[in-house]
JSON list of C-alpha atoms and ligand atoms in Angstrom, two decimals:
[
{"chain": "Y", "resi": 1, "resn": "MET", "atom": "CA", "xyz": [69.99, -23.61, 46.78]},
{"chain": "Y", "resi": 2, "resn": "LEU", "atom": "CA", "xyz": [72.65, -21.31, 47.35]},
{"chain": "Y", "resi": 3, "resn": "GLN", "atom": "CA", "xyz": [72.07, -21.64, 51.38]},
{"chain": "Y", "resi": 4, "resn": "GLY", "atom": "CA", "xyz": [75.47, -22.23, 52.96]},
{"chain": "Y", "resi": 5, "resn": "LYS", "atom": "CA", "xyz": [77.09, -22.79, 49.86]},
{"chain": "Y", "resi": 6, "resn": "LYS", "atom": "CA", "xyz": [81.05, -20.71, 49.65]},
{"chain": "Y", "resi": 7, "resn": "ILE", "atom": "CA", "xyz": [80.92, -19.24, 46.20]},
{"chain": "Y", "resi": 8, "resn": "LEU", "atom": "CA", "xyz": [84.06, -17.16, 44.92]},
{"chain": "Y", "resi": 9, "resn": "ILE", "atom": "CA", "xyz": [83.52, -14.19, 42.83]},
{"chain": "Y", "resi": 10, "resn": "THR", "atom": "CA", "xyz": [86.01, -12.25, 41.09]},
{"chain": "Y", "resi": 11, "resn": "ALA", "atom": "CA", "xyz": [84.94, -8.86, 39.84]},
{"chain": "Y", "resi": 12, "resn": "GLY", "atom": "CA", "xyz": [86.16, -5.62, 38.25]},
{"chain": "Y", "resi": 13, "resn": "PRO", "atom": "CA", "xyz": [89.35, -5.07, 36.40]},
{"chain": "Y", "resi": 14, "resn": "THR", "atom": "CA", "xyz": [93.09, -5.64, 36.64]},
{"chain": "Y", "resi": 15, "resn": "TYR", "atom": "CA", "xyz": [95.62, -3.12, 36.63]},
{"chain": "Y", "resi": 16, "resn": "GLU", "atom": "CA", "xyz": [99.37, -4.25, 35.39]},
{"chain": "Y", "resi": 17, "resn": "ARG", "atom": "CA", "xyz": [101.85, -1.73, 36.48]},
{"chain": "Y", "resi": 18, "resn": "ILE", "atom": "CA", "xyz": [104.35, -0.07, 33.81]},
{"chain": "Y", "resi": 19, "resn": "ASP", "atom": "CA", "xyz": [106.17, 1.86, 36.30]},
{"chain": "Y", "resi": 20, "resn": "PRO", "atom": "CA", "xyz": [105.32, 4.12, 39.76]},
{"chain": "Y", "resi": 21, "resn": "VAL", "atom": "CA", "xyz": [102.45, 5.77, 38.68]},
{"chain": "Y", "resi": 22, "resn": "ARG", "atom": "CA", "xyz": [101.02, 4.36, 35.18]},
{"chain": "Y", "resi": 23, "resn": "PHE", "atom": "CA", "xyz": [99.39, 1.00, 34.58]},
{"chain": "Y", "resi": 24, "resn": "ILE", "atom": "CA", "xyz": [97.88, -0.94, 31.73]},
{"chain": "Y", "resi": 25, "resn": "GLY", "atom": "CA", "xyz": [93.69, -1.21, 32.54]},
{"chain": "Y", "resi": 26, "resn": "ASN", "atom": "CA", "xyz": [90.32, -1.95, 31.05]},
{"chain": "Y", "resi": 27, "resn": "TYR", "atom": "CA", "xyz": [86.92, 0.24, 31.71]},
{"chain": "Y", "resi": 28, "resn": "SER", "atom": "CA", "xyz": [85.51, -2.71, 33.94]},
{"chain": "Y", "resi": 29, "resn": "THR", "atom": "CA", "xyz": [83.46, -0.55, 37.15]},
{"chain": "Y", "resi": 30, "resn": "GLY", "atom": "CA", "xyz": [83.03, -4.16, 39.10]},
{"chain": "Y", "resi": 31, "resn": "LYS", "atom": "CA", "xyz": [78.83, -3.50, 39.22]},
{"chain": "Y", "resi": 32, "resn": "MET", "atom": "CA", "xyz": [78.26, -6.76, 37.73]},
{"chain": "Y", "resi": 33, "resn": "GLY", "atom": "CA", "xyz": [80.33, -8.56, 39.95]},
{"chain": "Y", "resi": 34, "resn": "PHE", "atom": "CA", "xyz": [79.29, -6.43, 43.12]},
{"chain": "Y", "resi": 35, "resn": "ALA", "atom": "CA", "xyz": [75.63, -6.94, 42.27]},
{"chain": "Y", "resi": 36, "resn": "LEU", "atom": "CA", "xyz": [76.03, -10.84, 42.25]},
{"chain": "Y", "resi": 37, "resn": "ALA", "atom": "CA", "xyz": [78.04, -10.92, 45.29]},
{"chain": "Y", "resi": 38, "resn": "GLN", "atom": "CA", "xyz": [74.80, -9.31, 47.06]},
{"chain": "Y", "resi": 39, "resn": "VAL", "atom": "CA", "xyz": [72.36, -11.39, 45.23]},
{"chain": "Y", "resi": 40, "resn": "CYS", "atom": "CA", "xyz": [74.29, -14.52, 46.45]},
{"chain": "Y", "resi": 41, "resn": "ALA", "atom": "CA", "xyz": [75.03, -13.32, 49.89]},
{"chain": "Y", "resi": 42, "resn": "ASP", "atom": "CA", "xyz": [70.98, -12.18, 50.00]},
{"chain": "Y", "resi": 43, "resn": "ALA", "atom": "CA", "xyz": [70.33, -16.16, 49.01]},
{"chain": "Y", "resi": 44, "resn": "GLY", "atom": "CA", "xyz": [72.01, -17.28, 51.99]},
{"chain": "Y", "resi": 45, "resn": "ALA", "atom": "CA", "xyz": [75.72, -17.84, 50.30]},
{"chain": "Y", "resi": 46, "resn": "GLU", "atom": "CA", "xyz": [78.96, -16.96, 52.09]},
{"chain": "Y", "resi": 47, "resn": "VAL", "atom": "CA", "xyz": [81.11, -15.08, 48.88]},
{"chain": "Y", "resi": 48, "resn": "LEU", "atom": "CA", "xyz": [84.35, -14.32, 49.03]},
{"chain": "Y", "resi": 49, "resn": "LEU", "atom": "CA", "xyz": [84.31, -11.36, 46.46]},
{"chain": "Y", "resi": 50, "resn": "VAL", "atom": "CA", "xyz": [87.94, -10.87, 45.07]},
{"chain": "Y", "resi": 51, "resn": "ALA", "atom": "CA", "xyz": [87.91, -7.49, 43.50]},
{"chain": "Y", "resi": 52, "resn": "GLY", "atom": "CA", "xyz": [89.49, -5.61, 41.22]},
{"chain": "Y", "resi": 53, "resn": "PRO", "atom": "CA", "xyz": [90.54, -1.69, 41.79]},
{"chain": "Y", "resi": 54, "resn": "VAL", "atom": "CA", "xyz": [86.74, -0.10, 41.64]},
{"chain": "Y", "resi": 55, "resn": "GLN", "atom": "CA", "xyz": [85.31, 2.37, 42.95]},
{"chain": "Y", "resi": 56, "resn": "GLN", "atom": "CA", "xyz": [82.17, 0.11, 44.58]},
{"chain": "Y", "resi": 57, "resn": "PHE", "atom": "CA", "xyz": [81.36, -0.58, 48.02]},
{"chain": "Y", "resi": 58, "resn": "ILE", "atom": "CA", "xyz": [79.72, -3.41, 49.85]},
{"chain": "Y", "resi": 59, "resn": "GLU", "atom": "CA", "xyz": [78.85, -4.28, 53.56]},
{"chain": "Y", "resi": 60, "resn": "HIS", "atom": "CA", "xyz": [77.20, -8.12, 54.25]},
{"chain": "Y", "resi": 61, "resn": "PRO", "atom": "CA", "xyz": [77.82, -9.99, 56.49]},
{"chain": "Y", "resi": 62, "resn": "HIS", "atom": "CA", "xyz": [78.17, -12.72, 54.32]},
{"chain": "Y", "resi": 63, "resn": "VAL", "atom": "CA", "xyz": [80.66, -11.12, 52.14]},
{"chain": "Y", "resi": 64, "resn": "LYS", "atom": "CA", "xyz": [84.60, -11.36, 52.70]},
{"chain": "Y", "resi": 65, "resn": "ARG", "atom": "CA", "xyz": [86.23, -8.98, 50.19]},
{"chain": "Y", "resi": 66, "resn": "ILE", "atom": "CA", "xyz": [90.10, -9.20, 49.11]},
{"chain": "Y", "resi": 67, "resn": "ASP", "atom": "CA", "xyz": [91.14, -6.68, 47.14]},
{"chain": "Y", "resi": 68, "resn": "VAL", "atom": "CA", "xyz": [93.66, -7.51, 44.47]},
{"chain": "Y", "resi": 69, "resn": "GLU", "atom": "CA", "xyz": [95.71, -5.25, 41.81]},
{"chain": "Y", "resi": 70, "resn": "SER", "atom": "CA", "xyz": [96.98, -7.35, 39.20]},
{"chain": "Y", "resi": 71, "resn": "ALA", "atom": "CA", "xyz": [95.99, -10.22, 36.93]},
{"chain": "Y", "resi": 72, "resn": "GLN", "atom": "CA", "xyz": [98.66, -12.20, 38.80]},
{"chain": "Y", "resi": 73, "resn": "GLN", "atom": "CA", "xyz": [97.72, -11.36, 42.24]},
{"chain": "Y", "resi": 74, "resn": "MET", "atom": "CA", "xyz": [93.78, -12.44, 41.72]},
{"chain": "Y", "resi": 75, "resn": "PHE", "atom": "CA", "xyz": [95.24, -15.46, 40.18]},
{"chain": "Y", "resi": 76, "resn": "ASP", "atom": "CA", "xyz": [96.97, -16.52, 43.07]},
{"chain": "Y", "resi": 77, "resn": "VAL", "atom": "CA", "xyz": [93.95, -15.27, 45.51]},
{"chain": "Y", "resi": 78, "resn": "VAL", "atom": "CA", "xyz": [91.80, -17.44, 43.41]},
{"chain": "Y", "resi": 79, "resn": "MET", "atom": "CA", "xyz": [93.46, -20.62, 42.92]},
{"chain": "Y", "resi": 80, "resn": "GLY", "atom": "CA", "xyz": [94.44, -20.35, 46.45]},
{"chain": "Y", "resi": 81, "resn": "HIS", "atom": "CA", "xyz": [90.60, -19.96, 47.72]},
{"chain": "Y", "resi": 82, "resn": "PHE", "atom": "CA", "xyz": [88.75, -22.19, 44.98]},
{"chain": "Y", "resi": 83, "resn": "PRO", "atom": "CA", "xyz": [89.58, -25.54, 46.23]},
{"chain": "Y", "resi": 84, "resn": "THR", "atom": "CA", "xyz": [87.52, -24.79, 49.30]},
{"chain": "Y", "resi": 85, "resn": "CYS", "atom": "CA", "xyz": [84.56, -23.48, 47.55]},
{"chain": "Y", "resi": 86, "resn": "ASP", "atom": "CA", "xyz": [81.51, -24.60, 46.11]},
{"chain": "Y", "resi": 87, "resn": "GLY", "atom": "CA", "xyz": [81.80, -22.91, 42.86]},
{"chain": "Y", "resi": 88, "resn": "ALA", "atom": "CA", "xyz": [82.75, -19.61, 41.37]},
{"chain": "Y", "resi": 89, "resn": "ILE", "atom": "CA", "xyz": [81.13, -17.03, 38.89]},
{"chain": "Y", "resi": 90, "resn": "LEU", "atom": "CA", "xyz": [84.18, -14.93, 37.11]},
{"chain": "Y", "resi": 91, "resn": "CYS", "atom": "CA", "xyz": [83.32, -11.74, 35.95]},
{"chain": "Y", "resi": 92, "resn": "ALA", "atom": "CA", "xyz": [86.66, -9.70, 36.58]},
{"chain": "Y", "resi": 93, "resn": "ALA", "atom": "CA", "xyz": [88.10, -8.32, 32.96]},
{"chain": "Y", "resi": 94, "resn": "VAL", "atom": "CA", "xyz": [91.04, -9.67, 34.01]},
{"chain": "Y", "resi": 95, "resn": "ALA", "atom": "CA", "xyz": [94.26, -7.96, 31.76]},
{"chain": "Y", "resi": 96, "resn": "ASP", "atom": "CA", "xyz": [95.41, -10.35, 29.08]},
{"chain": "Y", "resi": 97, "resn": "PHE", "atom": "CA", "xyz": [98.94, -8.84, 28.88]},
{"chain": "Y", "resi": 98, "resn": "THR", "atom": "CA", "xyz": [101.16, -7.28, 31.30]},
{"chain": "Y", "resi": 99, "resn": "PRO", "atom": "CA", "xyz": [104.73, -5.54, 30.84]},
{"chain": "Y", "resi": 100, "resn": "ILE", "atom": "CA", "xyz": [107.70, -7.84, 30.96]},
{"chain": "Y", "resi": 101, "resn": "VAL", "atom": "CA", "xyz": [109.30, -5.24, 33.01]},
{"chain": "Y", "resi": 102, "resn": "VAL", "atom": "CA", "xyz": [107.99, -2.99, 35.23]},
{"chain": "Y", "resi": 103, "resn": "ALA", "atom": "CA", "xyz": [110.54, 0.52, 35.73]},
{"chain": "Y", "resi": 104, "resn": "ASN", "atom": "CA", "xyz": [111.42, 1.14, 39.45]},
{"chain": "Y", "resi": 105, "resn": "GLN", "atom": "CA", "xyz": [111.21, 5.15, 38.52]},
{"chain": "Y", "resi": 106, "resn": "LYS", "atom": "CA", "xyz": [109.02, 6.76, 36.50]},
{"chain": "Y", "resi": 107, "resn": "LEU", "atom": "CA", "xyz": [109.42, 6.85, 32.76]},
{"chain": "Y", "resi": 108, "resn": "LYS", "atom": "CA", "xyz": [110.52, 9.96, 31.06]},
{"chain": "Y", "resi": 109, "resn": "ARG", "atom": "CA", "xyz": [109.42, 11.56, 27.98]},
{"chain": "Y", "resi": 110, "resn": "GLU", "atom": "CA", "xyz": [111.72, 10.69, 24.84]},
{"chain": "Y", "resi": 111, "resn": "LYS", "atom": "CA", "xyz": [111.80, 11.89, 21.31]},
{"chain": "Y", "resi": 112, "resn": "ASP", "atom": "CA", "xyz": [111.70, 8.46, 20.19]},
{"chain": "Y", "resi": 113, "resn": "ASN", "atom": "CA", "xyz": [108.60, 6.17, 20.51]},
{"chain": "Y", "resi": 114, "resn": "LEU", "atom": "CA", "xyz": [108.26, 4.13, 23.44]},
{"chain": "Y", "resi": 115, "resn": "VAL", "atom": "CA", "xyz": [107.88, 0.48, 23.17]},
{"chain": "Y", "resi": 116, "resn": "ILE", "atom": "CA", "xyz": [106.68, -1.40, 26.31]},
{"chain": "Y", "resi": 117, "resn": "GLU", "atom": "CA", "xyz": [106.91, -5.24, 25.79]},
{"chain": "Y", "resi": 118, "resn": "LEU", "atom": "CA", "xyz": [104.26, -7.45, 26.94]},
{"chain": "Y", "resi": 119, "resn": "LYS", "atom": "CA", "xyz": [103.93, -10.86, 28.22]},
{"chain": "Y", "resi": 120, "resn": "PRO", "atom": "CA", "xyz": [100.24, -12.92, 28.21]},
{"chain": "Y", "resi": 121, "resn": "THR", "atom": "CA", "xyz": [98.72, -13.30, 31.73]},
{"chain": "Y", "resi": 122, "resn": "GLN", "atom": "CA", "xyz": [97.75, -16.81, 33.01]},
{"chain": "Y", "resi": 123, "resn": "ASP", "atom": "CA", "xyz": [93.93, -17.63, 32.40]},
{"chain": "Y", "resi": 124, "resn": "ILE", "atom": "CA", "xyz": [92.14, -17.60, 35.46]},
{"chain": "Y", "resi": 125, "resn": "ALA", "atom": "CA", "xyz": [89.09, -19.39, 34.25]},
{"chain": "Y", "resi": 126, "resn": "ALA", "atom": "CA", "xyz": [90.93, -21.97, 32.21]},
{"chain": "Y", "resi": 127, "resn": "ALA", "atom": "CA", "xyz": [93.23, -22.93, 35.45]},
{"chain": "Y", "resi": 128, "resn": "VAL", "atom": "CA", "xyz": [90.15, -22.88, 37.54]},
{"chain": "Y", "resi": 129, "resn": "GLY", "atom": "CA", "xyz": [88.47, -25.03, 35.00]},
{"chain": "Y", "resi": 130, "resn": "LYS", "atom": "CA", "xyz": [90.95, -27.54, 35.20]},
{"chain": "Y", "resi": 131, "resn": "LEU", "atom": "CA", "xyz": [90.78, -27.65, 38.82]},
{"chain": "Y", "resi": 132, "resn": "LYS", "atom": "CA", "xyz": [86.83, -28.13, 39.11]},
{"chain": "Y", "resi": 133, "resn": "THR", "atom": "CA", "xyz": [85.38, -31.24, 40.56]},
{"chain": "Y", "resi": 134, "resn": "GLU", "atom": "CA", "xyz": [81.96, -32.66, 39.73]},
{"chain": "Y", "resi": 135, "resn": "LYS", "atom": "CA", "xyz": [80.70, -31.14, 42.74]},
{"chain": "Y", "resi": 136, "resn": "GLN", "atom": "CA", "xyz": [81.83, -27.43, 42.16]},
{"chain": "Y", "resi": 137, "resn": "PHE", "atom": "CA", "xyz": [80.34, -25.27, 39.43]},
{"chain": "Y", "resi": 138, "resn": "LEU", "atom": "CA", "xyz": [82.44, -22.42, 37.18]},
{"chain": "Y", "resi": 139, "resn": "VAL", "atom": "CA", "xyz": [80.49, -19.52, 35.52]},
{"chain": "Y", "resi": 140, "resn": "GLY", "atom": "CA", "xyz": [82.21, -17.28, 33.58]},
{"chain": "Y", "resi": 141, "resn": "PHE", "atom": "CA", "xyz": [81.28, -14.25, 31.13]},
{"chain": "Y", "resi": 142, "resn": "ALA", "atom": "CA", "xyz": [81.85, -13.18, 27.60]},
{"chain": "Y", "resi": 143, "resn": "LEU", "atom": "CA", "xyz": [82.45, -9.73, 26.62]},
{"chain": "Y", "resi": 144, "resn": "GLU", "atom": "CA", "xyz": [82.29, -9.71, 22.48]},
{"chain": "Y", "resi": 145, "resn": "THR", "atom": "CA", "xyz": [82.31, -7.59, 19.71]},
{"chain": "Y", "resi": 146, "resn": "ASN", "atom": "CA", "xyz": [81.77, -9.79, 16.93]},
{"chain": "Y", "resi": 147, "resn": "ASP", "atom": "CA", "xyz": [80.38, -13.51, 16.05]},
{"chain": "Y", "resi": 148, "resn": "GLU", "atom": "CA", "xyz": [79.49, -13.24, 20.11]},
{"chain": "Y", "resi": 149, "resn": "GLU", "atom": "CA", "xyz": [77.82, -16.64, 20.21]},
{"chain": "Y", "resi": 150, "resn": "ALA", "atom": "CA", "xyz": [80.82, -18.81, 18.76]},
{"chain": "Y", "resi": 151, "resn": "HIS", "atom": "CA", "xyz": [83.14, -17.12, 20.55]},
{"chain": "Y", "resi": 152, "resn": "ALA", "atom": "CA", "xyz": [81.33, -17.25, 23.82]},
{"chain": "Y", "resi": 153, "resn": "LEU", "atom": "CA", "xyz": [80.52, -20.90, 23.16]},
{"chain": "Y", "resi": 154, "resn": "ASP", "atom": "CA", "xyz": [84.73, -21.45, 22.19]},
{"chain": "Y", "resi": 155, "resn": "LYS", "atom": "CA", "xyz": [85.45, -19.95, 25.57]},
{"chain": "Y", "resi": 156, "resn": "MET", "atom": "CA", "xyz": [82.95, -22.00, 27.66]},
{"chain": "Y", "resi": 157, "resn": "ARG", "atom": "CA", "xyz": [84.32, -25.15, 26.17]},
{"chain": "Y", "resi": 158, "resn": "ARG", "atom": "CA", "xyz": [88.19, -24.35, 26.40]},
{"chain": "Y", "resi": 159, "resn": "LYS", "atom": "CA", "xyz": [87.74, -23.03, 29.66]},
{"chain": "Y", "resi": 160, "resn": "ASN", "atom": "CA", "xyz": [85.43, -25.80, 31.27]},
{"chain": "Y", "resi": 161, "resn": "LEU", "atom": "CA", "xyz": [82.71, -23.71, 32.44]},
{"chain": "Y", "resi": 162, "resn": "ASP", "atom": "CA", "xyz": [79.42, -24.89, 33.25]},
{"chain": "Y", "resi": 163, "resn": "PHE", "atom": "CA", "xyz": [77.86, -21.84, 31.70]},
{"chain": "Y", "resi": 164, "resn": "ILE", "atom": "CA", "xyz": [78.75, -18.56, 30.23]},
{"chain": "Y", "resi": 165, "resn": "VAL", "atom": "CA", "xyz": [76.84, -15.32, 30.65]},
{"chain": "Y", "resi": 166, "resn": "LEU", "atom": "CA", "xyz": [77.10, -13.43, 26.92]},
{"chain": "Y", "resi": 167, "resn": "ASN", "atom": "CA", "xyz": [77.06, -9.50, 27.15]},
{"chain": "Y", "resi": 168, "resn": "SER", "atom": "CA", "xyz": [77.84, -7.71, 23.77]},
{"chain": "Y", "resi": 169, "resn": "LEU", "atom": "CA", "xyz": [79.21, -4.38, 23.05]},
{"chain": "Y", "resi": 170, "resn": "ASN", "atom": "CA", "xyz": [76.56, -3.81, 20.13]},
{"chain": "Y", "resi": 171, "resn": "ASP", "atom": "CA", "xyz": [73.97, -3.65, 22.94]},
{"chain": "Y", "resi": 172, "resn": "ALA", "atom": "CA", "xyz": [72.88, 0.02, 23.68]},
{"chain": "Y", "resi": 173, "resn": "GLN", "atom": "CA", "xyz": [73.53, 0.66, 27.43]},
{"chain": "Y", "resi": 174, "resn": "ALA", "atom": "CA", "xyz": [74.96, -2.53, 28.44]},
{"chain": "Y", "resi": 175, "resn": "CYS", "atom": "CA", "xyz": [78.65, -3.45, 29.56]},
{"chain": "Y", "resi": 176, "resn": "PHE", "atom": "CA", "xyz": [80.92, -1.13, 31.01]},
{"chain": "Y", "resi": 177, "resn": "GLY", "atom": "CA", "xyz": [80.21, 1.60, 33.23]},
{"chain": "Y", "resi": 178, "resn": "TYR", "atom": "CA", "xyz": [76.21, 1.35, 32.76]},
{"chain": "Y", "resi": 179, "resn": "ASP", "atom": "CA", "xyz": [73.87, 0.40, 35.59]},
{"chain": "Y", "resi": 180, "resn": "THR", "atom": "CA", "xyz": [72.22, -1.68, 33.08]},
{"chain": "Y", "resi": 181, "resn": "ASN", "atom": "CA", "xyz": [73.13, -4.85, 31.13]},
{"chain": "Y", "resi": 182, "resn": "LYS", "atom": "CA", "xyz": [71.61, -7.58, 28.38]},
{"chain": "Y", "resi": 183, "resn": "ILE", "atom": "CA", "xyz": [72.71, -11.06, 28.73]},
{"chain": "Y", "resi": 184, "resn": "THR", "atom": "CA", "xyz": [72.63, -14.48, 26.88]},
{"chain": "Y", "resi": 185, "resn": "ILE", "atom": "CA", "xyz": [73.62, -17.41, 29.21]},
{"chain": "Y", "resi": 186, "resn": "LEU", "atom": "CA", "xyz": [74.55, -20.50, 27.05]},
{"chain": "Y", "resi": 187, "resn": "LYS", "atom": "CA", "xyz": [74.83, -23.66, 29.63]},
{"chain": "Y", "resi": 188, "resn": "ALA", "atom": "CA", "xyz": [77.55, -26.78, 28.57]},
{"chain": "Y", "resi": 189, "resn": "SER", "atom": "CA", "xyz": [74.31, -28.68, 28.04]},
{"chain": "Y", "resi": 190, "resn": "GLY", "atom": "CA", "xyz": [73.48, -27.02, 25.13]},
{"chain": "Y", "resi": 191, "resn": "ASP", "atom": "CA", "xyz": [70.70, -24.58, 26.81]},
{"chain": "Y", "resi": 192, "resn": "LYS", "atom": "CA", "xyz": [70.26, -20.89, 25.67]},
{"chain": "Y", "resi": 193, "resn": "LYS", "atom": "CA", "xyz": [68.56, -18.11, 27.42]},
{"chain": "Y", "resi": 194, "resn": "ILE", "atom": "CA", "xyz": [68.14, -14.58, 25.59]},
{"chain": "Y", "resi": 195, "resn": "PHE", "atom": "CA", "xyz": [67.16, -11.61, 28.71]},
{"chain": "Y", "resi": 196, "resn": "GLU", "atom": "CA", "xyz": [66.02, -8.44, 28.32]},
{"chain": "Y", "resi": 197, "resn": "LEU", "atom": "CA", "xyz": [68.13, -5.03, 29.03]},
{"chain": "Y", "resi": 198, "resn": "LYS", "atom": "CA", "xyz": [67.84, -5.00, 32.54]},
{"chain": "Y", "resi": 199, "resn": "SER", "atom": "CA", "xyz": [69.00, -3.05, 35.71]},
{"chain": "Y", "resi": 200, "resn": "LYS", "atom": "CA", "xyz": [72.44, -5.25, 36.79]},
{"chain": "Y", "resi": 201, "resn": "LEU", "atom": "CA", "xyz": [70.82, -5.82, 39.96]},
{"chain": "Y", "resi": 202, "resn": "ASP", "atom": "CA", "xyz": [67.94, -7.80, 38.13]},
{"chain": "Y", "resi": 203, "resn": "VAL", "atom": "CA", "xyz": [70.53, -9.29, 35.71]},
{"chain": "Y", "resi": 204, "resn": "ALA", "atom": "CA", "xyz": [72.40, -10.57, 38.95]},
{"chain": "Y", "resi": 205, "resn": "LYS", "atom": "CA", "xyz": [68.90, -12.15, 40.05]},
{"chain": "Y", "resi": 206, "resn": "ASP", "atom": "CA", "xyz": [68.47, -14.28, 37.02]},
{"chain": "Y", "resi": 207, "resn": "ILE", "atom": "CA", "xyz": [71.78, -15.37, 36.57]},
{"chain": "Y", "resi": 208, "resn": "ILE", "atom": "CA", "xyz": [71.71, -16.36, 40.44]},
{"chain": "Y", "resi": 209, "resn": "ASN", "atom": "CA", "xyz": [68.43, -18.21, 39.71]},
{"chain": "Y", "resi": 210, "resn": "GLU", "atom": "CA", "xyz": [70.20, -20.28, 36.72]},
{"chain": "Y", "resi": 211, "resn": "LEU", "atom": "CA", "xyz": [72.74, -21.35, 39.03]},
{"chain": "Y", "resi": 212, "resn": "ALA", "atom": "CA", "xyz": [70.19, -22.56, 41.89]},
{"chain": "Y", "resi": 213, "resn": "ASN", "atom": "CA", "xyz": [68.21, -24.34, 39.04]},
{"chain": "Y", "resi": 214, "resn": "TYR", "atom": "CA", "xyz": [71.44, -25.82, 37.84]},
{"chain": "L", "resi": 301, "resn": "C5P", "atom": "O1", "xyz": [89.13, -12.55, 28.73]},
{"chain": "L", "resi": 301, "resn": "C5P", "atom": "P1", "xyz": [88.10, -13.59, 27.99]},
{"chain": "L", "resi": 301, "resn": "C5P", "atom": "O2", "xyz": [87.22, -13.09, 26.76]},
{"chain": "L", "resi": 301, "resn": "C5P", "atom": "O3", "xyz": [88.91, -14.70, 27.90]},
{"chain": "L", "resi": 301, "resn": "C5P", "atom": "O4", "xyz": [87.26, -13.90, 29.27]},
{"chain": "L", "resi": 301, "resn": "C5P", "atom": "C1", "xyz": [86.23, -15.15, 29.36]},
{"chain": "L", "resi": 301, "resn": "C5P", "atom": "C2", "xyz": [86.16, -15.10, 30.97]},
{"chain": "L", "resi": 301, "resn": "C5P", "atom": "O5", "xyz": [87.60, -15.83, 31.40]},
{"chain": "L", "resi": 301, "resn": "C5P", "atom": "C3", "xyz": [85.65, -14.33, 32.13]},
{"chain": "L", "resi": 301, "resn": "C5P", "atom": "O6", "xyz": [84.94, -15.05, 32.84]},
{"chain": "L", "resi": 301, "resn": "C5P", "atom": "C4", "xyz": [86.64, -13.80, 32.67]},
{"chain": "L", "resi": 301, "resn": "C5P", "atom": "O7", "xyz": [86.43, -13.48, 33.93]},
{"chain": "L", "resi": 301, "resn": "C5P", "atom": "C5", "xyz": [87.57, -14.86, 32.30]},
{"chain": "L", "resi": 301, "resn": "C5P", "atom": "N1", "xyz": [88.91, -14.70, 32.63]},
{"chain": "L", "resi": 301, "resn": "C5P", "atom": "C6", "xyz": [89.95, -15.03, 33.67]},
{"chain": "L", "resi": 301, "resn": "C5P", "atom": "N2", "xyz": [91.22, -14.88, 33.42]},
{"chain": "L", "resi": 301, "resn": "C5P", "atom": "C7", "xyz": [91.80, -14.26, 32.56]},
{"chain": "L", "resi": 301, "resn": "C5P", "atom": "C8", "xyz": [90.87, -13.50, 31.61]},
{"chain": "L", "resi": 301, "resn": "C5P", "atom": "C9", "xyz": [89.65, -14.02, 31.51]},
{"chain": "L", "resi": 301, "resn": "C5P", "atom": "O8", "xyz": [89.38, -15.66, 34.55]},
{"chain": "L", "resi": 301, "resn": "C5P", "atom": "N3", "xyz": [93.56, -14.08, 32.31]}
]
């Protein structure tokens, strides 16, 4: 049961700054992560919600929200808080690359092509997976476009997750921006469960139900 458990949830995209007015981001809205926070808190958990830049709102006595912008900021907050949590659900669409140099003035239009050199960000899920003790759980997400299950299983093993929630960009009305999602849950134990297309709130309930029975 989740009553009294402290659960960390990441949600939304990260923004990686290029200059004072531009960033590299993605289409994540944070809807799935905020739905998970709502359902966990309704089930009696204490939720720490680490949110990237999103237009979502949540007010619940058992949800503490920390807003971040970049992958590095999200990494720092998550690594600082995970050791005192019972588990984490990492739902954020974290940028995989970030500019090596952030211009301190707005980049000007030039005739030539612009090249921005990027370096890989830290993988928060993999780092948390290394920290995880036997008493803690770790759930990740995988958004795939091809060979979905194979990629998701690979991520689950590499990042030491207990289970992974797979959604495919090939499913209509699932993923970014929609209020609905269609998921498959793959567990480290080998179990697999396929769910119907439903509202993100009902998808969150299915995920939390799996977690409560875990
Ligand atoms: O980006 P990728 O498909 O590998 O993401 C899979 C899982 O890892 C997701 O749960 C995502 O939140 C997490 N992740 C992360 N930090 C990253 C990249 C991904 O926590 N830098």
